[in-house]
């Protein structure tokens, strides 16, 4: 479910709640506003978590608070089901305020049209948003995705079948694609 950001420059601070959840690919940092899930970050050890909290405070204008009112309960439940291997996308309200322009357009298309257990090429995704030939720009949009796993940038691959890049690391991308049945699970 999509929820648009407040209009740019309206001056309102956005209350933010955060938590770190353990899952099969390591600790995930999650942050939500009253509008929805706003940030997911891989490998959320203490130093990375602290950097993310500083960035969110700067971008959203309020100090994030650790699990105050339950805004993250639905996200944690949905991600727990996903990592337990239940087929289907993690369907949550999303706050798109950390992305804009072409990147937002591409990420919204990805979220709405590339379901669990499927993949799409960078060039194909560019064509879907009316920008054939913008495969590299799509790659940049994937790299800037503030909501990985939920907005499944791990499902975007090279046209020749290669994995392409991934902000969470290629091993994490392999694990997510194996979880969804796109790649075989590793033997070791």
PDB file of C-alpha atoms in Angstrom:
ATOM      1  CA  UNK A   1       0.000   0.000   0.000  1.00  0.00           C
ATOM      2  CA  UNK A   2       1.425   3.402  -0.927  1.00  0.00           C
ATOM      3  CA  UNK A   3       1.219   6.551   1.079  1.00  0.00           C
ATOM      4  CA  UNK A   4       2.615   9.724  -0.395  1.00  0.00           C
ATOM      5  CA  UNK A   5       4.978  11.979   1.483  1.00  0.00           C
ATOM      6  CA  UNK A   6       3.932  15.295   2.946  1.00  0.00           C
ATOM      7  CA  UNK A   7       4.227  18.060   0.383  1.00  0.00           C
ATOM      8  CA  UNK A   8       7.844  19.153   0.026  1.00  0.00           C
ATOM      9  CA  UNK A   9       8.921  21.921   2.341  1.00  0.00           C
ATOM     10  CA  UNK A  10       5.832  22.068   4.557  1.00  0.00           C
ATOM     11  CA  UNK A  11       8.107  22.300   7.616  1.00  0.00           C
ATOM     12  CA  UNK A  12       6.490  19.507   9.647  1.00  0.00           C
ATOM     13  CA  UNK A  13       8.693  17.162  11.621  1.00  0.00           C
ATOM     14  CA  UNK A  14       7.693  13.553  11.131  1.00  0.00           C
ATOM     15  CA  UNK A  15       7.675  11.287  14.225  1.00  0.00           C
ATOM     16  CA  UNK A  16       9.780   8.188  13.529  1.00  0.00           C
ATOM     17  CA  UNK A  17       9.944   4.876  15.362  1.00  0.00           C
ATOM     18  CA  UNK A  18      12.676   2.315  14.807  1.00  0.00           C
ATOM     19  CA  UNK A  19      13.692  -1.221  15.715  1.00  0.00           C
ATOM     20  CA  UNK A  20      16.245  -3.811  14.685  1.00  0.00           C
ATOM     21  CA  UNK A  21      14.913  -7.265  13.920  1.00  0.00           C
ATOM     22  CA  UNK A  22      16.947 -10.424  13.518  1.00  0.00           C
ATOM     23  CA  UNK A  23      16.285 -12.484  10.420  1.00  0.00           C
ATOM     24  CA  UNK A  24      17.918 -15.056   8.157  1.00  0.00           C
ATOM     25  CA  UNK A  25      20.101 -12.445   6.443  1.00  0.00           C
ATOM     26  CA  UNK A  26      21.211 -10.704   9.644  1.00  0.00           C
ATOM     27  CA  UNK A  27      19.925  -7.725  11.578  1.00  0.00           C
ATOM     28  CA  UNK A  28      17.510  -5.445   9.693  1.00  0.00           C
ATOM     29  CA  UNK A  29      16.972  -1.844  10.744  1.00  0.00           C
ATOM     30  CA  UNK A  30      13.332  -0.794  10.338  1.00  0.00           C
ATOM     31  CA  UNK A  31      11.855   2.681  10.706  1.00  0.00           C
ATOM     32  CA  UNK A  32       8.264   3.836  10.327  1.00  0.00           C
ATOM     33  CA  UNK A  33       6.268   7.010  10.503  1.00  0.00           C
ATOM     34  CA  UNK A  34       2.534   7.310  11.016  1.00  0.00           C
ATOM     35  CA  UNK A  35       2.272   7.088   7.217  1.00  0.00           C
ATOM     36  CA  UNK A  36       4.060   3.750   6.928  1.00  0.00           C
ATOM     37  CA  UNK A  37       7.384   1.975   6.720  1.00  0.00           C
ATOM     38  CA  UNK A  38       9.982   4.563   5.690  1.00  0.00           C
ATOM     39  CA  UNK A  39      13.357   2.772   5.913  1.00  0.00           C
ATOM     40  CA  UNK A  40      14.865  -0.705   5.868  1.00  0.00           C
ATOM     41  CA  UNK A  41      18.622  -1.162   6.190  1.00  0.00           C
ATOM     42  CA  UNK A  42      20.639  -4.378   5.927  1.00  0.00           C
ATOM     43  CA  UNK A  43      23.444  -5.415   8.288  1.00  0.00           C
ATOM     44  CA  UNK A  44      22.193  -3.160  11.094  1.00  0.00           C
ATOM     45  CA  UNK A  45      25.029  -3.534  13.563  1.00  0.00           C
ATOM     46  CA  UNK A  46      25.381  -0.683  16.103  1.00  0.00           C
ATOM     47  CA  UNK A  47      27.551   1.696  14.025  1.00  0.00           C
ATOM     48  CA  UNK A  48      25.353   1.405  10.930  1.00  0.00           C
ATOM     49  CA  UNK A  49      22.203   1.739  13.035  1.00  0.00           C
ATOM     50  CA  UNK A  50      23.531   4.925  14.656  1.00  0.00           C
ATOM     51  CA  UNK A  51      24.361   6.444  11.237  1.00  0.00           C
ATOM     52  CA  UNK A  52      20.860   5.580  10.033  1.00  0.00           C
ATOM     53  CA  UNK A  53      19.272   7.212  13.084  1.00  0.00           C
ATOM     54  CA  UNK A  54      21.266  10.401  12.447  1.00  0.00           C
ATOM     55  CA  UNK A  55      20.255  10.439   8.768  1.00  0.00           C
ATOM     56  CA  UNK A  56      16.590   9.914   9.576  1.00  0.00           C
ATOM     57  CA  UNK A  57      16.616  12.696  12.169  1.00  0.00           C
ATOM     58  CA  UNK A  58      18.122  15.050   9.595  1.00  0.00           C
ATOM     59  CA  UNK A  59      15.849  14.039   6.719  1.00  0.00           C
ATOM     60  CA  UNK A  60      12.578  13.810   8.646  1.00  0.00           C
ATOM     61  CA  UNK A  61      13.157  16.546  11.216  1.00  0.00           C
ATOM     62  CA  UNK A  62      12.562  14.499  14.384  1.00  0.00           C
ATOM     63  CA  UNK A  63      14.653  12.251  16.603  1.00  0.00           C
ATOM     64  CA  UNK A  64      13.699   8.608  15.974  1.00  0.00           C
ATOM     65  CA  UNK A  65      12.337   6.765  19.022  1.00  0.00           C
ATOM     66  CA  UNK A  66      12.860   3.052  19.611  1.00  0.00           C
ATOM     67  CA  UNK A  67       9.505   1.169  19.303  1.00  0.00           C
ATOM     68  CA  UNK A  68       7.268   3.631  21.088  1.00  0.00           C
ATOM     69  CA  UNK A  69       3.704   3.074  19.877  1.00  0.00           C
ATOM     70  CA  UNK A  70       3.706  -0.028  17.738  1.00  0.00           C
ATOM     71  CA  UNK A  71       4.073   1.541  14.285  1.00  0.00           C
ATOM     72  CA  UNK A  72       6.474  -1.267  13.364  1.00  0.00           C
ATOM     73  CA  UNK A  73       4.362  -4.216  14.549  1.00  0.00           C
ATOM     74  CA  UNK A  74       2.893  -4.909  11.106  1.00  0.00           C
ATOM     75  CA  UNK A  75       6.278  -4.615   9.415  1.00  0.00           C
ATOM     76  CA  UNK A  76       7.887  -7.051  11.837  1.00  0.00           C
ATOM     77  CA  UNK A  77       5.039  -9.560  11.434  1.00  0.00           C
ATOM     78  CA  UNK A  78       5.128  -9.296   7.640  1.00  0.00           C
ATOM     79  CA  UNK A  79       8.903  -9.654   7.452  1.00  0.00           C
ATOM     80  CA  UNK A  80       8.844 -12.571   9.913  1.00  0.00           C
ATOM     81  CA  UNK A  81       6.386 -14.369   7.592  1.00  0.00           C
ATOM     82  CA  UNK A  82       8.521 -13.525   4.549  1.00  0.00           C
ATOM     83  CA  UNK A  83      11.729 -14.860   6.125  1.00  0.00           C
ATOM     84  CA  UNK A  84       9.865 -17.956   7.343  1.00  0.00           C
ATOM     85  CA  UNK A  85       9.334 -18.752   3.656  1.00  0.00           C
ATOM     86  CA  UNK A  86       5.651 -17.872   3.332  1.00  0.00           C
ATOM     87  CA  UNK A  87       5.114 -16.997  -0.331  1.00  0.00           C
ATOM     88  CA  UNK A  88       3.898 -13.533  -1.109  1.00  0.00           C
ATOM     89  CA  UNK A  89       4.991  -9.964  -0.869  1.00  0.00           C
ATOM     90  CA  UNK A  90       5.246  -7.997   2.348  1.00  0.00           C
ATOM     91  CA  UNK A  91       2.190  -5.768   1.929  1.00  0.00           C
ATOM     92  CA  UNK A  92       2.511  -2.726   4.180  1.00  0.00           C
ATOM     93  CA  UNK A  93       1.735   0.965   4.100  1.00  0.00           C
ATOM     94  CA  UNK A  94       4.836   2.683   2.728  1.00  0.00           C
ATOM     95  CA  UNK A  95       6.076   6.203   3.351  1.00  0.00           C
ATOM     96  CA  UNK A  96       7.901   7.259   0.171  1.00  0.00           C
ATOM     97  CA  UNK A  97       9.317  10.484   1.617  1.00  0.00           C
ATOM     98  CA  UNK A  98      12.966   9.346   1.351  1.00  0.00           C
ATOM     99  CA  UNK A  99      12.830   9.052  -2.433  1.00  0.00           C
ATOM    100  CA  UNK A 100      11.584  11.272  -5.229  1.00  0.00           C
ATOM    101  CA  UNK A 101      11.444  11.809  -8.988  1.00  0.00           C
ATOM    102  CA  UNK A 102      12.602   9.075 -11.339  1.00  0.00           C
ATOM    103  CA  UNK A 103      13.826   6.893  -8.470  1.00  0.00           C
ATOM    104  CA  UNK A 104      10.402   6.950  -6.814  1.00  0.00           C
ATOM    105  CA  UNK A 105       8.673   6.218 -10.121  1.00  0.00           C
ATOM    106  CA  UNK A 106      10.904   3.196 -10.755  1.00  0.00           C
ATOM    107  CA  UNK A 107      10.601   1.881  -7.192  1.00  0.00           C
ATOM    108  CA  UNK A 108       6.818   2.202  -7.208  1.00  0.00           C
ATOM    109  CA  UNK A 109       6.665   0.320 -10.530  1.00  0.00           C
ATOM    110  CA  UNK A 110       8.907  -2.390  -9.097  1.00  0.00           C
ATOM    111  CA  UNK A 111       6.765  -2.707  -5.970  1.00  0.00           C
ATOM    112  CA  UNK A 112       3.541  -2.969  -7.923  1.00  0.00           C
ATOM    113  CA  UNK A 113       4.543  -5.144 -10.870  1.00  0.00           C
ATOM    114  CA  UNK A 114       7.289  -7.611  -9.911  1.00  0.00           C
ATOM    115  CA  UNK A 115       5.734 -10.179  -7.573  1.00  0.00           C
ATOM    116  CA  UNK A 116       7.329 -12.654  -5.192  1.00  0.00           C
ATOM    117  CA  UNK A 117       9.319 -15.368  -6.958  1.00  0.00           C
ATOM    118  CA  UNK A 118       9.907 -13.419 -10.186  1.00  0.00           C
ATOM    119  CA  UNK A 119      12.671 -11.203 -11.535  1.00  0.00           C
ATOM    120  CA  UNK A 120      12.896  -8.350 -14.025  1.00  0.00           C
ATOM    121  CA  UNK A 121      15.831  -6.936 -15.975  1.00  0.00           C
ATOM    122  CA  UNK A 122      17.095  -3.399 -15.409  1.00  0.00           C
ATOM    123  CA  UNK A 123      16.274  -2.523 -19.043  1.00  0.00           C
ATOM    124  CA  UNK A 124      12.820  -4.090 -18.831  1.00  0.00           C
ATOM    125  CA  UNK A 125      12.030  -2.053 -15.739  1.00  0.00           C
ATOM    126  CA  UNK A 126      13.249   1.098 -17.506  1.00  0.00           C
ATOM    127  CA  UNK A 127      10.892   0.348 -20.399  1.00  0.00           C
ATOM    128  CA  UNK A 128       7.981  -0.171 -17.978  1.00  0.00           C
ATOM    129  CA  UNK A 129       8.361   3.414 -16.752  1.00  0.00           C
ATOM    130  CA  UNK A 130       8.592   4.736 -20.315  1.00  0.00           C
ATOM    131  CA  UNK A 131      12.362   5.236 -20.343  1.00  0.00           C
ATOM    132  CA  UNK A 132      13.836   2.498 -22.550  1.00  0.00           C
ATOM    133  CA  UNK A 133      17.591   2.783 -22.541  1.00  0.00           C
ATOM    134  CA  UNK A 134      17.703   3.995 -18.938  1.00  0.00           C
ATOM    135  CA  UNK A 135      18.909   0.705 -17.465  1.00  0.00           C
ATOM    136  CA  UNK A 136      21.824   2.374 -15.672  1.00  0.00           C
ATOM    137  CA  UNK A 137      19.479   4.947 -14.133  1.00  0.00           C
ATOM    138  CA  UNK A 138      17.284   2.067 -12.947  1.00  0.00           C
ATOM    139  CA  UNK A 139      20.383   0.543 -11.353  1.00  0.00           C
ATOM    140  CA  UNK A 140      20.998   3.825  -9.536  1.00  0.00           C
ATOM    141  CA  UNK A 141      17.372   3.842  -8.366  1.00  0.00           C
ATOM    142  CA  UNK A 142      17.814   0.320  -6.988  1.00  0.00           C
ATOM    143  CA  UNK A 143      20.945   1.464  -5.148  1.00  0.00           C
ATOM    144  CA  UNK A 144      19.035   4.316  -3.536  1.00  0.00           C
ATOM    145  CA  UNK A 145      16.029   2.199  -2.488  1.00  0.00           C
ATOM    146  CA  UNK A 146      15.155   3.147   1.103  1.00  0.00           C
ATOM    147  CA  UNK A 147      12.863   0.101   1.456  1.00  0.00           C
ATOM    148  CA  UNK A 148      14.752  -3.007   0.270  1.00  0.00           C
ATOM    149  CA  UNK A 149      13.040  -6.388   0.686  1.00  0.00           C
ATOM    150  CA  UNK A 150       9.626  -4.683   0.888  1.00  0.00           C
ATOM    151  CA  UNK A 151      10.276  -2.798  -2.364  1.00  0.00           C
ATOM    152  CA  UNK A 152      12.081  -5.804  -3.842  1.00  0.00           C
ATOM    153  CA  UNK A 153      15.163  -4.422  -5.588  1.00  0.00           C
ATOM    154  CA  UNK A 154      16.736  -7.870  -5.124  1.00  0.00           C
ATOM    155  CA  UNK A 155      14.398  -9.021  -7.937  1.00  0.00           C
ATOM    156  CA  UNK A 156      16.097  -6.776 -10.506  1.00  0.00           C
ATOM    157  CA  UNK A 157      18.794  -8.608 -12.475  1.00  0.00           C
ATOM    158  CA  UNK A 158      20.937  -8.193 -15.561  1.00  0.00           C
ATOM    159  CA  UNK A 159      19.456  -9.099 -18.931  1.00  0.00           C
ATOM    160  CA  UNK A 160      22.074 -11.839 -19.411  1.00  0.00           C
ATOM    161  CA  UNK A 161      20.984 -13.529 -16.194  1.00  0.00           C
ATOM    162  CA  UNK A 162      23.697 -12.057 -13.961  1.00  0.00           C
ATOM    163  CA  UNK A 163      22.705 -10.836 -10.541  1.00  0.00           C
ATOM    164  CA  UNK A 164      23.840  -7.249 -11.044  1.00  0.00           C
ATOM    165  CA  UNK A 165      24.637  -5.180  -7.985  1.00  0.00           C
ATOM    166  CA  UNK A 166      22.952  -4.957  -4.612  1.00  0.00           C
ATOM    167  CA  UNK A 167      23.324  -2.536  -1.728  1.00  0.00           C
ATOM    168  CA  UNK A 168      22.999  -5.339   0.826  1.00  0.00           C
ATOM    169  CA  UNK A 169      25.764  -7.350  -0.892  1.00  0.00           C
ATOM    170  CA  UNK A 170      25.491 -10.042  -3.535  1.00  0.00           C
ATOM    171  CA  UNK A 171      25.314 -12.848  -0.968  1.00  0.00           C
ATOM    172  CA  UNK A 172      22.254 -11.194   0.582  1.00  0.00           C
ATOM    173  CA  UNK A 173      20.688 -10.866  -2.886  1.00  0.00           C
ATOM    174  CA  UNK A 174      21.365 -14.568  -3.538  1.00  0.00           C
ATOM    175  CA  UNK A 175      19.783 -15.514  -0.206  1.00  0.00           C
ATOM    176  CA  UNK A 176      16.640 -13.467  -0.906  1.00  0.00           C
ATOM    177  CA  UNK A 177      16.263 -14.899  -4.418  1.00  0.00           C
ATOM    178  CA  UNK A 178      16.824 -18.436  -3.074  1.00  0.00           C
ATOM    179  CA  UNK A 179      14.197 -17.831  -0.372  1.00  0.00           C
ATOM    180  CA  UNK A 180      11.738 -16.897  -3.136  1.00  0.00           C
ATOM    181  CA  UNK A 181      12.667 -19.950  -5.219  1.00  0.00           C
ATOM    182  CA  UNK A 182      14.294 -17.976  -8.047  1.00  0.00           C
ATOM    183  CA  UNK A 183      17.766 -19.400  -7.339  1.00  0.00           C
ATOM    184  CA  UNK A 184      18.669 -22.752  -5.839  1.00  0.00           C
ATOM    185  CA  UNK A 185      19.739 -22.613  -2.203  1.00  0.00           C
ATOM    186  CA  UNK A 186      23.485 -22.917  -1.803  1.00  0.00           C
ATOM    187  CA  UNK A 187      24.887 -26.288  -0.804  1.00  0.00           C
ATOM    188  CA  UNK A 188      27.240 -24.901   1.851  1.00  0.00           C
TER     189      UNK A 188
END
